[in-house]
mmCIF file of C-alpha atoms and ligand atoms in Angstrom:
data_model
loop_
_atom_site.group_PDB
_atom_site.id
_atom_site.type_symbol
_atom_site.label_atom_id
_atom_site.label_comp_id
_atom_site.label_asym_id
_atom_site.label_seq_id
_atom_site.Cartn_x
_atom_site.Cartn_y
_atom_site.Cartn_z
ATOM 1 C CA MET G 1 0.000 0.000 0.000
ATOM 2 C CA GLU G 2 2.809 2.378 0.927
ATOM 3 C CA LEU G 3 4.446 1.588 -2.364
ATOM 4 C CA LEU G 4 1.237 2.337 -4.267
ATOM 5 C CA LYS G 5 0.870 5.609 -2.443
ATOM 6 C CA PHE G 6 4.439 6.468 -3.267
ATOM 7 C CA LEU G 7 3.906 5.588 -6.910
ATOM 8 C CA PHE G 8 0.750 7.669 -7.004
ATOM 9 C CA TYR G 9 2.532 10.739 -5.670
ATOM 10 C CA PHE G 10 5.476 10.054 -7.871
ATOM 11 C CA ILE G 11 3.311 9.960 -10.987
ATOM 12 C CA LEU G 12 1.433 13.059 -9.830
ATOM 13 C CA ILE G 13 4.687 14.945 -9.302
ATOM 14 C CA ALA G 14 6.059 13.741 -12.620
ATOM 15 C CA ALA G 15 2.887 14.872 -14.403
ATOM 16 C CA CYS G 16 3.014 18.299 -12.780
ATOM 17 C CA ALA G 17 6.708 18.689 -13.477
ATOM 18 C CA ALA G 18 6.330 18.102 -17.190
ATOM 19 C CA GLN G 19 4.695 21.449 -17.953
ATOM 20 C CA CYS G 20 5.145 21.506 -21.669
ATOM 21 C CA PRO G 21 4.394 24.842 -23.333
ATOM 22 C CA ASP G 22 2.723 23.056 -26.254
ATOM 23 C CA SER G 23 0.129 21.511 -23.921
ATOM 24 C CA ASP G 24 -1.527 24.905 -23.319
ATOM 25 C CA ALA G 25 -5.186 24.263 -24.217
ATOM 26 C CA ASN G 26 -5.649 27.811 -25.567
ATOM 27 C CA LEU G 27 -3.178 27.320 -28.383
ATOM 28 C CA LEU G 28 -4.517 27.685 -31.908
ATOM 29 C CA LYS G 29 -2.814 25.592 -34.513
ATOM 30 C CA TRP G 30 -0.836 27.392 -37.222
ATOM 31 C CA SER G 31 -1.826 24.529 -39.523
ATOM 32 C CA ASP G 32 -5.549 25.238 -39.018
ATOM 33 C CA HIS G 33 -5.659 27.723 -41.883
ATOM 34 C CA ALA G 34 -9.446 28.067 -41.893
ATOM 35 C CA GLY G 35 -9.779 28.574 -38.129
ATOM 36 C CA THR G 36 -6.642 30.303 -36.853
ATOM 37 C CA TRP G 37 -6.076 32.519 -39.885
ATOM 38 C CA SER G 38 -9.675 32.761 -41.168
ATOM 39 C CA GLY G 39 -8.606 31.247 -44.453
ATOM 40 C CA SER G 40 -5.603 33.464 -45.178
ATOM 41 C CA PRO G 41 -2.544 31.975 -43.488
ATOM 42 C CA PRO G 42 0.743 33.917 -43.428
ATOM 43 C CA ALA G 43 2.278 34.205 -46.890
ATOM 44 C CA GLU G 44 5.773 34.667 -48.250
ATOM 45 C CA ASN G 45 7.479 37.868 -47.070
ATOM 46 C CA ASP G 46 4.602 38.885 -44.760
ATOM 47 C CA ASN G 47 5.063 41.144 -41.788
ATOM 48 C CA LEU G 48 3.142 39.003 -39.347
ATOM 49 C CA THR G 49 1.600 40.221 -36.124
ATOM 50 C CA ILE G 50 0.620 37.516 -33.668
ATOM 51 C CA THR G 51 -2.001 38.588 -31.152
ATOM 52 C CA GLN G 52 -3.217 35.148 -30.029
ATOM 53 C CA PRO G 53 -1.581 32.011 -28.626
ATOM 54 C CA ILE G 54 -0.395 29.963 -31.609
ATOM 55 C CA LEU G 55 1.246 26.564 -31.928
ATOM 56 C CA LEU G 56 3.848 26.474 -34.713
ATOM 57 C CA ASP G 57 2.941 23.043 -36.060
ATOM 58 C CA GLU G 58 3.823 23.387 -39.728
ATOM 59 C CA GLN G 59 6.649 24.815 -41.807
ATOM 60 C CA PRO G 60 5.851 28.518 -42.234
ATOM 61 C CA PRO G 61 6.727 30.376 -45.435
ATOM 62 C CA THR G 62 9.738 32.686 -45.391
ATOM 63 C CA LEU G 63 8.496 35.738 -43.513
ATOM 64 C CA TYR G 64 9.740 39.286 -43.394
ATOM 65 C CA SER G 65 9.090 39.907 -39.726
ATOM 66 C CA ILE G 66 7.110 38.645 -36.758
ATOM 67 C CA VAL G 67 5.786 40.804 -33.940
ATOM 68 C CA ILE G 68 4.280 38.893 -31.044
ATOM 69 C CA THR G 69 2.125 41.394 -29.186
ATOM 70 C CA ALA G 70 1.515 41.368 -25.410
ATOM 71 C CA THR G 71 -1.510 39.105 -25.908
ATOM 72 C CA GLY G 72 0.294 36.937 -28.441
ATOM 73 C CA LYS G 73 2.256 33.769 -27.881
ATOM 74 C CA LEU G 74 4.160 31.537 -30.292
ATOM 75 C CA VAL G 75 4.956 28.002 -29.176
ATOM 76 C CA TRP G 76 7.101 25.498 -31.113
ATOM 77 C CA ASP G 77 5.421 22.138 -31.597
ATOM 78 C CA PRO G 78 7.860 19.394 -30.514
ATOM 79 C CA ASN G 79 6.456 17.034 -33.147
ATOM 80 C CA THR G 80 7.125 19.288 -36.143
ATOM 81 C CA GLU G 81 10.524 20.142 -37.518
ATOM 82 C CA VAL G 82 10.503 23.719 -38.762
ATOM 83 C CA HIS G 83 13.070 26.051 -40.233
ATOM 84 C CA LEU G 84 11.891 29.583 -39.615
ATOM 85 C CA LYS G 85 13.363 32.155 -41.997
ATOM 86 C CA VAL G 86 12.717 35.746 -41.065
ATOM 87 C CA HIS G 87 14.448 39.132 -41.000
ATOM 88 C CA TRP G 88 13.528 39.915 -37.418
ATOM 89 C CA VAL G 89 11.282 38.862 -34.546
ATOM 90 C CA GLN G 90 10.013 41.141 -31.804
ATOM 91 C CA VAL G 91 8.617 39.549 -28.666
ATOM 92 C CA ASP G 92 6.337 41.729 -26.557
ATOM 93 C CA GLY G 93 4.335 38.659 -25.543
ATOM 94 C CA GLU G 94 5.770 35.136 -25.351
ATOM 95 C CA LEU G 95 7.913 32.843 -27.469
ATOM 96 C CA HIS G 96 8.487 29.291 -26.238
ATOM 97 C CA ILE G 97 10.689 26.528 -27.602
ATOM 98 C CA GLY G 98 10.497 23.918 -24.848
ATOM 99 C CA SER G 99 10.666 24.780 -21.164
ATOM 100 C CA GLU G 100 12.981 24.024 -18.315
ATOM 101 C CA ASP G 101 10.909 20.989 -17.262
ATOM 102 C CA CYS G 102 10.056 19.967 -20.788
ATOM 103 C CA PRO G 103 13.084 20.456 -23.032
ATOM 104 C CA PHE G 104 12.572 20.629 -26.785
ATOM 105 C CA LEU G 105 14.133 17.389 -28.022
ATOM 106 C CA SER G 106 13.696 17.660 -31.783
ATOM 107 C CA ASN G 107 15.581 19.952 -34.149
ATOM 108 C CA THR G 108 14.638 23.419 -35.219
ATOM 109 C CA HIS G 109 16.341 26.228 -37.100
ATOM 110 C CA ILE G 110 15.846 29.979 -37.155
ATOM 111 C CA THR G 111 17.685 31.834 -39.905
ATOM 112 C CA PHE G 112 17.788 35.617 -39.787
ATOM 113 C CA LEU G 113 17.760 37.077 -43.262
ATOM 114 C CA GLY G 114 18.953 40.395 -44.651
ATOM 115 C CA ASN G 115 21.515 42.836 -43.365
ATOM 116 C CA VAL G 116 22.091 44.347 -39.973
ATOM 117 C CA GLU G 117 20.322 47.710 -39.662
ATOM 118 C CA GLU G 118 18.635 47.431 -43.072
ATOM 119 C CA ASN G 119 15.387 48.727 -41.584
ATOM 120 C CA ASN G 120 16.854 51.038 -38.947
ATOM 121 C CA LEU G 121 14.699 49.571 -36.245
ATOM 122 C CA GLY G 122 16.697 51.321 -33.582
ATOM 123 C CA ALA G 123 17.657 49.866 -30.237
ATOM 124 C CA GLY G 124 16.561 46.308 -30.990
ATOM 125 C CA GLY G 125 18.227 46.355 -34.369
ATOM 126 C CA ASP G 126 17.103 44.013 -37.102
ATOM 127 C CA LYS G 127 18.340 40.634 -38.311
ATOM 128 C CA ALA G 128 17.635 39.704 -34.714
ATOM 129 C CA LEU G 129 15.226 38.314 -32.195
ATOM 130 C CA PHE G 130 14.542 40.883 -29.544
ATOM 131 C CA VAL G 131 12.404 40.798 -26.439
ATOM 132 C CA THR G 132 10.906 43.998 -25.099
ATOM 133 C CA ALA G 133 10.325 44.730 -21.405
ATOM 134 C CA GLY G 134 7.690 42.341 -20.060
ATOM 135 C CA GLY G 135 8.185 39.850 -22.906
ATOM 136 C CA THR G 136 9.024 36.192 -22.343
ATOM 137 C CA LEU G 137 11.559 34.149 -24.256
ATOM 138 C CA GLU G 138 12.058 30.509 -23.305
ATOM 139 C CA ILE G 139 14.387 28.297 -25.334
ATOM 140 C CA HIS G 140 15.360 24.975 -23.785
ATOM 141 C CA GLY G 141 17.018 22.249 -25.825
ATOM 142 C CA LYS G 142 18.201 18.806 -24.934
ATOM 143 C CA PRO G 143 20.378 19.030 -21.814
ATOM 144 C CA LYS G 144 24.019 18.745 -22.801
ATOM 145 C CA LEU G 145 27.160 19.516 -20.910
ATOM 146 C CA SER G 146 28.539 22.515 -22.815
ATOM 147 C CA TRP G 147 32.119 22.425 -21.583
ATOM 148 C CA THR G 148 34.374 20.624 -19.190
ATOM 149 C CA LYS G 149 38.034 20.041 -18.487
ATOM 150 C CA PHE G 150 40.380 17.158 -19.034
ATOM 151 C CA ALA G 151 41.350 15.246 -15.937
ATOM 152 C CA GLN G 152 44.700 14.573 -17.628
ATOM 153 C CA THR G 153 46.531 15.580 -20.801
ATOM 154 C CA ALA G 154 45.159 13.960 -23.956
ATOM 155 C CA PRO G 155 47.508 11.924 -26.168
ATOM 156 C CA LYS G 156 48.340 13.409 -29.558
ATOM 157 C CA PHE G 157 47.063 11.686 -32.691
ATOM 158 C CA ASN G 158 49.989 11.165 -35.020
ATOM 159 C CA THR G 159 48.914 10.532 -38.602
ATOM 160 C CA GLU G 160 52.388 9.470 -39.684
ATOM 161 C CA THR G 161 52.828 6.527 -37.398
ATOM 162 C CA ASP G 162 49.330 5.661 -36.310
ATOM 163 C CA VAL G 163 47.635 5.267 -39.676
ATOM 164 C CA ILE G 164 48.161 1.797 -41.139
ATOM 165 C CA ALA G 165 46.195 2.415 -44.322
ATOM 166 C CA SER G 166 43.935 5.062 -45.758
ATOM 167 C CA GLN G 167 42.356 5.683 -49.113
ATOM 168 C CA ILE G 168 39.920 8.260 -50.429
ATOM 169 C CA GLU G 169 38.276 7.755 -53.806
ATOM 170 C CA ASP G 170 39.429 10.396 -56.219
ATOM 171 C CA THR G 171 37.039 10.255 -59.143
ATOM 172 C CA LYS G 172 33.989 12.011 -60.476
ATOM 173 C CA LYS G 173 32.334 8.674 -61.066
ATOM 174 C CA ARG G 174 29.572 7.396 -58.854
ATOM 175 C CA GLY G 175 29.124 3.936 -57.466
ATOM 176 C CA LEU G 176 30.563 1.525 -54.938
ATOM 177 C CA ALA G 177 34.049 1.401 -53.481
ATOM 178 C CA VAL G 178 35.187 -1.971 -52.106
ATOM 179 C CA TYR G 179 38.138 -2.487 -49.764
ATOM 180 C CA SER G 180 39.864 -5.709 -48.756
ATOM 181 C CA ILE G 181 41.926 -5.605 -45.573
ATOM 182 C CA ASN G 182 44.283 -8.128 -44.020
ATOM 183 C CA PRO G 183 42.805 -9.032 -40.609
ATOM 184 C CA THR G 184 46.189 -9.526 -38.945
ATOM 185 C CA THR G 185 48.202 -6.587 -40.196
ATOM 186 C CA GLY G 186 45.477 -4.100 -41.102
ATOM 187 C CA GLU G 187 47.011 -3.601 -44.544
ATOM 188 C CA LEU G 188 44.736 -2.563 -47.386
ATOM 189 C CA VAL G 189 45.524 -5.466 -49.707
ATOM 190 C CA ASP G 190 43.137 -4.606 -52.500
ATOM 191 C CA SER G 191 40.481 -2.117 -53.465
ATOM 192 C CA ALA G 192 38.288 -1.443 -56.441
ATOM 193 C CA PHE G 193 35.790 1.124 -57.576
ATOM 194 C CA PHE G 194 32.677 0.167 -59.518
ATOM 195 C CA ASN G 195 31.260 2.947 -61.627
ATOM 196 C CA PHE G 196 27.462 2.731 -61.817
ATOM 197 C CA LEU G 197 27.295 5.943 -63.834
ATOM 198 C CA ILE G 198 27.391 4.096 -67.151
ATOM 199 C CA ASN G 199 25.034 3.105 -69.892
ATOM 200 C CA GLY G 200 22.360 0.667 -68.685
ATOM 201 C CA ARG G 201 23.375 -1.847 -71.375
ATOM 202 C CA LYS G 202 26.756 -2.254 -69.696
ATOM 203 C CA TYR G 203 25.212 -3.180 -66.342
ATOM 204 C CA PRO G 204 25.349 -6.985 -66.753
ATOM 205 C CA ASP G 205 29.147 -6.811 -67.202
ATOM 206 C CA LEU G 206 29.477 -4.364 -64.331
ATOM 207 C CA ILE G 207 27.538 -6.653 -61.997
ATOM 208 C CA ILE G 208 29.636 -9.665 -63.031
ATOM 209 C CA SER G 209 32.898 -7.849 -62.318
ATOM 210 C CA PHE G 210 31.532 -6.664 -58.954
ATOM 211 C CA VAL G 211 30.491 -10.185 -57.949
ATOM 212 C CA ASN G 212 33.818 -11.592 -59.163
ATOM 213 C CA PHE G 213 35.764 -9.045 -57.168
ATOM 214 C CA LEU G 214 33.918 -9.961 -53.962
ATOM 215 C CA ASP G 215 34.420 -13.666 -54.720
ATOM 216 C CA GLY G 216 38.133 -13.132 -55.244
ATOM 217 C CA ILE G 217 38.715 -11.540 -51.835
ATOM 218 C CA PRO G 218 40.559 -14.063 -49.650
ATOM 219 C CA ASP G 219 38.478 -15.687 -46.917
ATOM 220 C CA VAL G 220 38.841 -14.113 -43.445
ATOM 221 C CA ASN G 221 39.754 -10.729 -44.942
ATOM 222 C CA ILE G 222 37.906 -7.687 -43.715
ATOM 223 C CA VAL G 223 35.713 -6.204 -46.439
ATOM 224 C CA GLY G 224 34.459 -2.635 -46.558
ATOM 225 C CA ILE G 225 31.912 -1.283 -49.031
ATOM 226 C CA ALA G 226 30.868 2.343 -49.338
ATOM 227 C CA ILE G 227 28.824 4.448 -51.710
ATOM 228 C CA HIS G 228 30.987 6.991 -53.478
ATOM 229 C CA LYS G 229 28.830 10.069 -54.197
ATOM 230 C CA ASP G 230 25.745 8.176 -55.285
ATOM 231 C CA LEU G 231 24.577 4.787 -56.512
ATOM 232 C CA PRO G 232 22.957 5.373 -59.917
ATOM 233 C CA ARG G 233 20.598 2.630 -61.086
ATOM 234 C CA ARG G 234 20.502 2.662 -64.834
ATOM 235 C CA GLY G 235 20.047 -1.065 -65.024
ATOM 236 C CA ASP G 236 19.232 -3.996 -62.790
ATOM 237 C CA ILE G 237 21.603 -4.013 -59.791
ATOM 238 C CA THR G 238 19.934 -6.928 -58.004
ATOM 239 C CA GLY G 239 22.946 -9.198 -58.662
ATOM 240 C CA ALA G 240 25.268 -6.787 -56.871
ATOM 241 C CA LEU G 241 22.900 -6.448 -53.920
ATOM 242 C CA GLU G 242 22.587 -10.223 -53.654
ATOM 243 C CA ALA G 243 26.380 -10.514 -53.577
ATOM 244 C CA ILE G 244 26.522 -7.956 -50.738
ATOM 245 C CA GLU G 245 23.833 -9.870 -48.849
ATOM 246 C CA ILE G 246 25.771 -13.142 -49.167
ATOM 247 C CA LEU G 247 28.985 -11.423 -48.098
ATOM 248 C CA ALA G 248 27.399 -9.733 -45.079
ATOM 249 C CA GLY G 249 25.466 -12.829 -43.997
ATOM 250 C CA GLN G 250 22.162 -11.048 -44.576
ATOM 251 C CA THR G 251 18.930 -12.776 -45.455
ATOM 252 C CA ASP G 252 17.944 -12.517 -49.113
ATOM 253 C CA GLY G 253 16.380 -9.197 -49.970
ATOM 254 C CA THR G 254 17.235 -7.440 -46.698
ATOM 255 C CA ASN G 255 20.069 -5.147 -47.748
ATOM 256 C CA PRO G 256 18.797 -1.588 -47.225
ATOM 257 C CA LEU G 257 20.196 -0.460 -50.595
ATOM 258 C CA ARG G 258 17.282 -2.276 -52.180
ATOM 259 C CA ASP G 259 14.880 0.365 -50.894
ATOM 260 C CA THR G 260 15.930 3.747 -52.139
ATOM 261 C CA GLU G 261 18.556 5.720 -53.967
ATOM 262 C CA ASP G 262 18.759 8.789 -51.780
ATOM 263 C CA ALA G 263 20.893 7.453 -48.997
ATOM 264 C CA MET G 264 24.471 6.987 -47.904
ATOM 265 C CA TYR G 265 25.671 3.517 -47.052
ATOM 266 C CA SER G 266 28.736 1.844 -45.650
ATOM 267 C CA LEU G 267 29.373 -1.743 -44.620
ATOM 268 C CA LEU G 268 32.134 -3.590 -42.826
ATOM 269 C CA THR G 269 32.179 -7.328 -42.621
ATOM 270 C CA THR G 270 34.547 -10.252 -42.387
ATOM 271 C CA LYS G 271 34.521 -12.619 -45.294
ATOM 272 C CA LYS G 272 33.094 -16.044 -44.497
ATOM 273 C CA HIS G 273 32.291 -14.839 -41.013
ATOM 274 C CA ILE G 274 35.209 -16.500 -39.359
ATOM 275 C CA LEU G 275 35.540 -15.225 -35.835
ATOM 276 C CA ILE G 276 38.415 -12.840 -35.386
ATOM 277 C CA ILE G 277 39.490 -12.393 -31.803
ATOM 278 C CA GLY G 278 38.708 -8.957 -30.532
ATOM 279 C CA SER G 279 36.141 -8.054 -33.142
ATOM 280 C CA THR G 280 32.861 -7.053 -31.597
ATOM 281 C CA SER G 281 30.597 -8.054 -34.431
ATOM 282 C CA MET G 282 30.864 -9.872 -37.730
ATOM 283 C CA SER G 283 29.020 -7.395 -39.845
ATOM 284 C CA LYS G 284 28.024 -3.785 -39.386
ATOM 285 C CA GLU G 285 26.310 -1.406 -41.744
ATOM 286 C CA VAL G 286 25.069 2.148 -41.629
ATOM 287 C CA TYR G 287 22.356 3.343 -43.961
ATOM 288 C CA LEU G 288 21.333 6.989 -43.733
ATOM 289 C CA PRO G 289 18.729 8.709 -45.910
ATOM 290 C CA LEU G 290 20.148 11.994 -47.236
ATOM 291 C CA LYS G 291 19.613 14.942 -44.945
ATOM 292 C CA SER G 292 17.992 17.976 -46.510
ATOM 293 C CA GLU G 293 20.937 20.131 -45.448
ATOM 294 C CA GLY G 294 24.646 19.719 -44.932
ATOM 295 C CA LYS G 295 26.501 16.458 -44.750
ATOM 296 C CA THR G 296 25.135 12.955 -44.455
ATOM 297 C CA ILE G 297 27.878 10.741 -43.055
ATOM 298 C CA ALA G 298 27.416 6.980 -42.991
ATOM 299 C CA GLU G 299 30.355 5.788 -40.938
ATOM 300 C CA VAL G 300 30.935 2.265 -39.742
ATOM 301 C CA SER G 301 33.860 1.086 -37.662
ATOM 302 C CA MET G 302 35.091 -2.190 -36.250
ATOM 303 C CA VAL G 303 37.819 -2.811 -33.742
ATOM 304 C CA PHE G 304 40.181 -5.721 -34.244
ATOM 305 C CA ALA G 305 42.901 -6.754 -31.826
ATOM 306 C CA GLU G 306 45.396 -4.059 -32.735
ATOM 307 C CA PHE G 307 43.577 -1.625 -34.933
ATOM 308 C CA ILE G 308 40.335 0.008 -35.930
ATOM 309 C CA VAL G 309 38.887 0.011 -39.456
ATOM 310 C CA VAL G 310 36.602 2.894 -40.391
ATOM 311 C CA VAL G 311 34.670 3.034 -43.655
ATOM 312 C CA THR G 312 32.876 6.269 -44.422
ATOM 313 C CA SER G 313 30.490 7.386 -47.083
ATOM 314 C CA THR G 314 29.859 11.122 -47.058
ATOM 315 C CA PHE G 315 27.396 13.158 -49.090
ATOM 316 C CA ASP G 316 27.580 16.925 -48.930
ATOM 317 C CA ILE G 317 24.451 18.488 -50.358
ATOM 318 C CA ASN G 318 26.059 21.933 -50.581
ATOM 319 C CA ARG G 319 29.354 20.734 -52.057
ATOM 320 C CA ARG G 320 28.473 17.625 -54.023
ATOM 321 C CA ASP G 321 32.014 17.389 -55.401
ATOM 322 C CA ARG G 322 33.209 16.841 -51.845
ATOM 323 C CA SER G 323 31.071 13.743 -51.428
ATOM 324 C CA LYS G 324 33.290 10.720 -51.043
ATOM 325 C CA ALA G 325 33.985 7.199 -49.916
ATOM 326 C CA GLU G 326 37.013 6.456 -47.767
ATOM 327 C CA VAL G 327 38.672 3.861 -45.614
ATOM 328 C CA LEU G 328 41.003 4.327 -42.668
ATOM 329 C CA VAL G 329 42.896 1.707 -40.695
ATOM 330 C CA ALA G 330 44.612 3.081 -37.615
ATOM 331 C CA VAL G 331 46.181 1.935 -34.394
ATOM 332 C CA ASP G 332 43.111 1.767 -32.236
ATOM 333 C CA LEU G 333 44.125 3.402 -29.007
ATOM 334 C CA LYS G 334 45.605 6.377 -30.781
ATOM 335 C CA TYR G 335 42.728 6.780 -33.190
ATOM 336 C CA ARG G 336 40.347 6.613 -30.269
ATOM 337 C CA PRO G 337 42.305 7.883 -27.307
ATOM 338 C CA VAL G 338 40.628 7.414 -23.958
ATOM 339 C CA LEU G 339 39.914 10.905 -22.733
ATOM 340 C CA ASN G 340 39.360 11.517 -19.063
ATOM 341 C CA PHE G 341 37.140 14.395 -18.081
ATOM 342 C CA ILE G 342 36.455 15.812 -14.663
ATOM 343 C CA GLU G 343 32.698 15.701 -15.265
ATOM 344 C CA ASP G 344 30.077 13.284 -16.569
ATOM 345 C CA VAL G 345 29.932 13.713 -20.357
ATOM 346 C CA SER G 346 27.226 11.129 -21.032
ATOM 347 C CA THR G 347 25.060 13.808 -22.683
ATOM 348 C CA TRP G 348 27.567 13.973 -25.554
ATOM 349 C CA GLU G 349 26.592 11.958 -28.594
ATOM 350 C CA THR G 350 28.247 10.549 -31.679
ATOM 351 C CA GLY G 351 28.046 13.271 -34.318
ATOM 352 C CA ASP G 352 28.641 16.105 -31.873
ATOM 353 C CA THR G 353 31.501 18.457 -32.581
ATOM 354 C CA VAL G 354 33.991 18.642 -29.768
ATOM 355 C CA VAL G 355 36.470 21.480 -29.665
ATOM 356 C CA ILE G 356 39.542 20.840 -27.573
ATOM 357 C CA ALA G 357 41.467 23.929 -26.589
ATOM 358 C CA SER G 358 44.383 24.470 -24.281
ATOM 359 C CA THR G 359 43.980 26.676 -21.236
ATOM 360 C CA ASP G 360 46.563 29.141 -22.476
ATOM 361 C CA TYR G 361 43.855 30.132 -25.016
ATOM 362 C CA ASP G 362 46.266 29.836 -27.928
ATOM 363 C CA TRP G 363 44.017 29.128 -30.960
ATOM 364 C CA ARG G 364 46.868 27.262 -32.663
ATOM 365 C CA GLN G 365 46.495 24.639 -29.990
ATOM 366 C CA ALA G 366 42.784 24.234 -30.532
ATOM 367 C CA GLU G 367 41.488 21.153 -32.291
ATOM 368 C CA GLU G 368 38.038 20.430 -33.594
ATOM 369 C CA ARG G 369 36.840 16.859 -33.845
ATOM 370 C CA ARG G 370 33.521 15.811 -35.231
ATOM 371 C CA ASN G 371 31.813 12.469 -35.003
ATOM 372 C CA PHE G 372 33.633 11.353 -31.936
ATOM 373 C CA PRO G 373 32.983 7.637 -31.958
ATOM 374 C CA LEU G 374 31.869 7.506 -28.340
ATOM 375 C CA ILE G 375 31.503 3.790 -28.733
ATOM 376 C CA ASP G 376 32.082 2.451 -25.281
ATOM 377 C CA CYS G 377 31.780 5.399 -23.044
ATOM 378 C CA ARG G 378 33.816 3.670 -20.374
ATOM 379 C CA LEU G 379 34.156 6.711 -18.216
ATOM 380 C CA CYS G 380 30.640 8.025 -18.546
ATOM 381 C CA GLY G 381 28.625 8.490 -15.429
HETATM 382 C C1 NAG Y 1 7.237 43.775 -44.901
HETATM 383 O O1 NAG Y 1 8.080 44.844 -44.544
HETATM 384 C C2 NAG Y 1 9.210 45.071 -45.421
HETATM 385 C C3 NAG Y 1 10.062 46.165 -44.849
HETATM 386 O O2 NAG Y 1 9.295 47.253 -44.471
HETATM 387 C C4 NAG Y 1 8.718 45.346 -46.818
HETATM 388 O O3 NAG Y 1 9.821 45.505 -47.692
HETATM 389 C C5 NAG Y 1 7.829 44.198 -47.285
HETATM 390 O O4 NAG Y 1 7.313 44.468 -48.557
HETATM 391 C C6 NAG Y 1 6.707 43.953 -46.298
HETATM 392 N N1 NAG Y 1 5.966 42.784 -46.727
HETATM 393 C C7 NAG Y 1 4.753 42.837 -47.271
HETATM 394 C C8 NAG Y 1 4.142 41.563 -47.713
HETATM 395 O O5 NAG Y 1 4.145 43.863 -47.370
#
């Protein structure tokens, strides 16, 4: 009974604590064009004045400005991903993106357009979000430790001695890069690039050479496959996908490349699935649909006794020529040094950018690392 009582209070407290701004019953939905906007929702380049409580639950058009009056309120819907583009926003009323008890866990973007002082708005300026006296601005994202200190000096990564093998495709062609790696030494013993950007009539030959190349890789070797730029399908590629499925020990028809073209893909596997001491898994793949902005990075890595193999397929929507496939074999502990911090960094995630700077504030000693493979966060918590 005591336990039930405790649970009851616990649930009650939890329910009260989670005061999410989007749960305000007075909110009118932006997406309810007929109701909220009486049939004329905000249009491109509008100077919008918000006088009521509104839930931003759809992608708005590019706006010129937004003024939220004292009676107005604009609340981001946590279930809708929006990218607000506007020259300036003035908050006399309220603007909420999450709250302290109910952080906003999805992504959102606000881009301020135009030039500073283009409208001579005065004190608040333009190309800005400004809150006037009495206004409320609440922006609370996912909790994340913003900075901390090393508990001890970090080891230096030395590309000259610590990299066993590395290769980046250097071609305008598009297709699949395949790498064959010696499981004992980490050497890149063979690699090949298969250009799928060719006439559809040549596909049967292309598929045969792809299948033959995979067949010819010595058993027990580590095999990496990555999309280079794109995987055009001008003919039937089923044979190639079947060969990948056999190689990776996948069930027929389950390779994700069967589904769609707009994705990045990388795979690491050991041929014939012979157990190699120290490897955590026989086959790993990463399949990522293309993001609408920036880079999509499908990176897969596997640790063997002495080294780590990383296969990466990157697509950069803004700089397509920089899209690439690559392989890196490096001495594991130096590629992934164990870093000791004085605080709990478990809120950091793979894909985060970590900037490491020395305390003498010399920028030449600053290093930026992205995609920290926080694989086994041994020191977390
Ligand atoms: C909004 O204001 C700007 C700056 O005053 C103006 O250039 C623009 O035309 C206005 N938008 C509309 C739809 O009237």
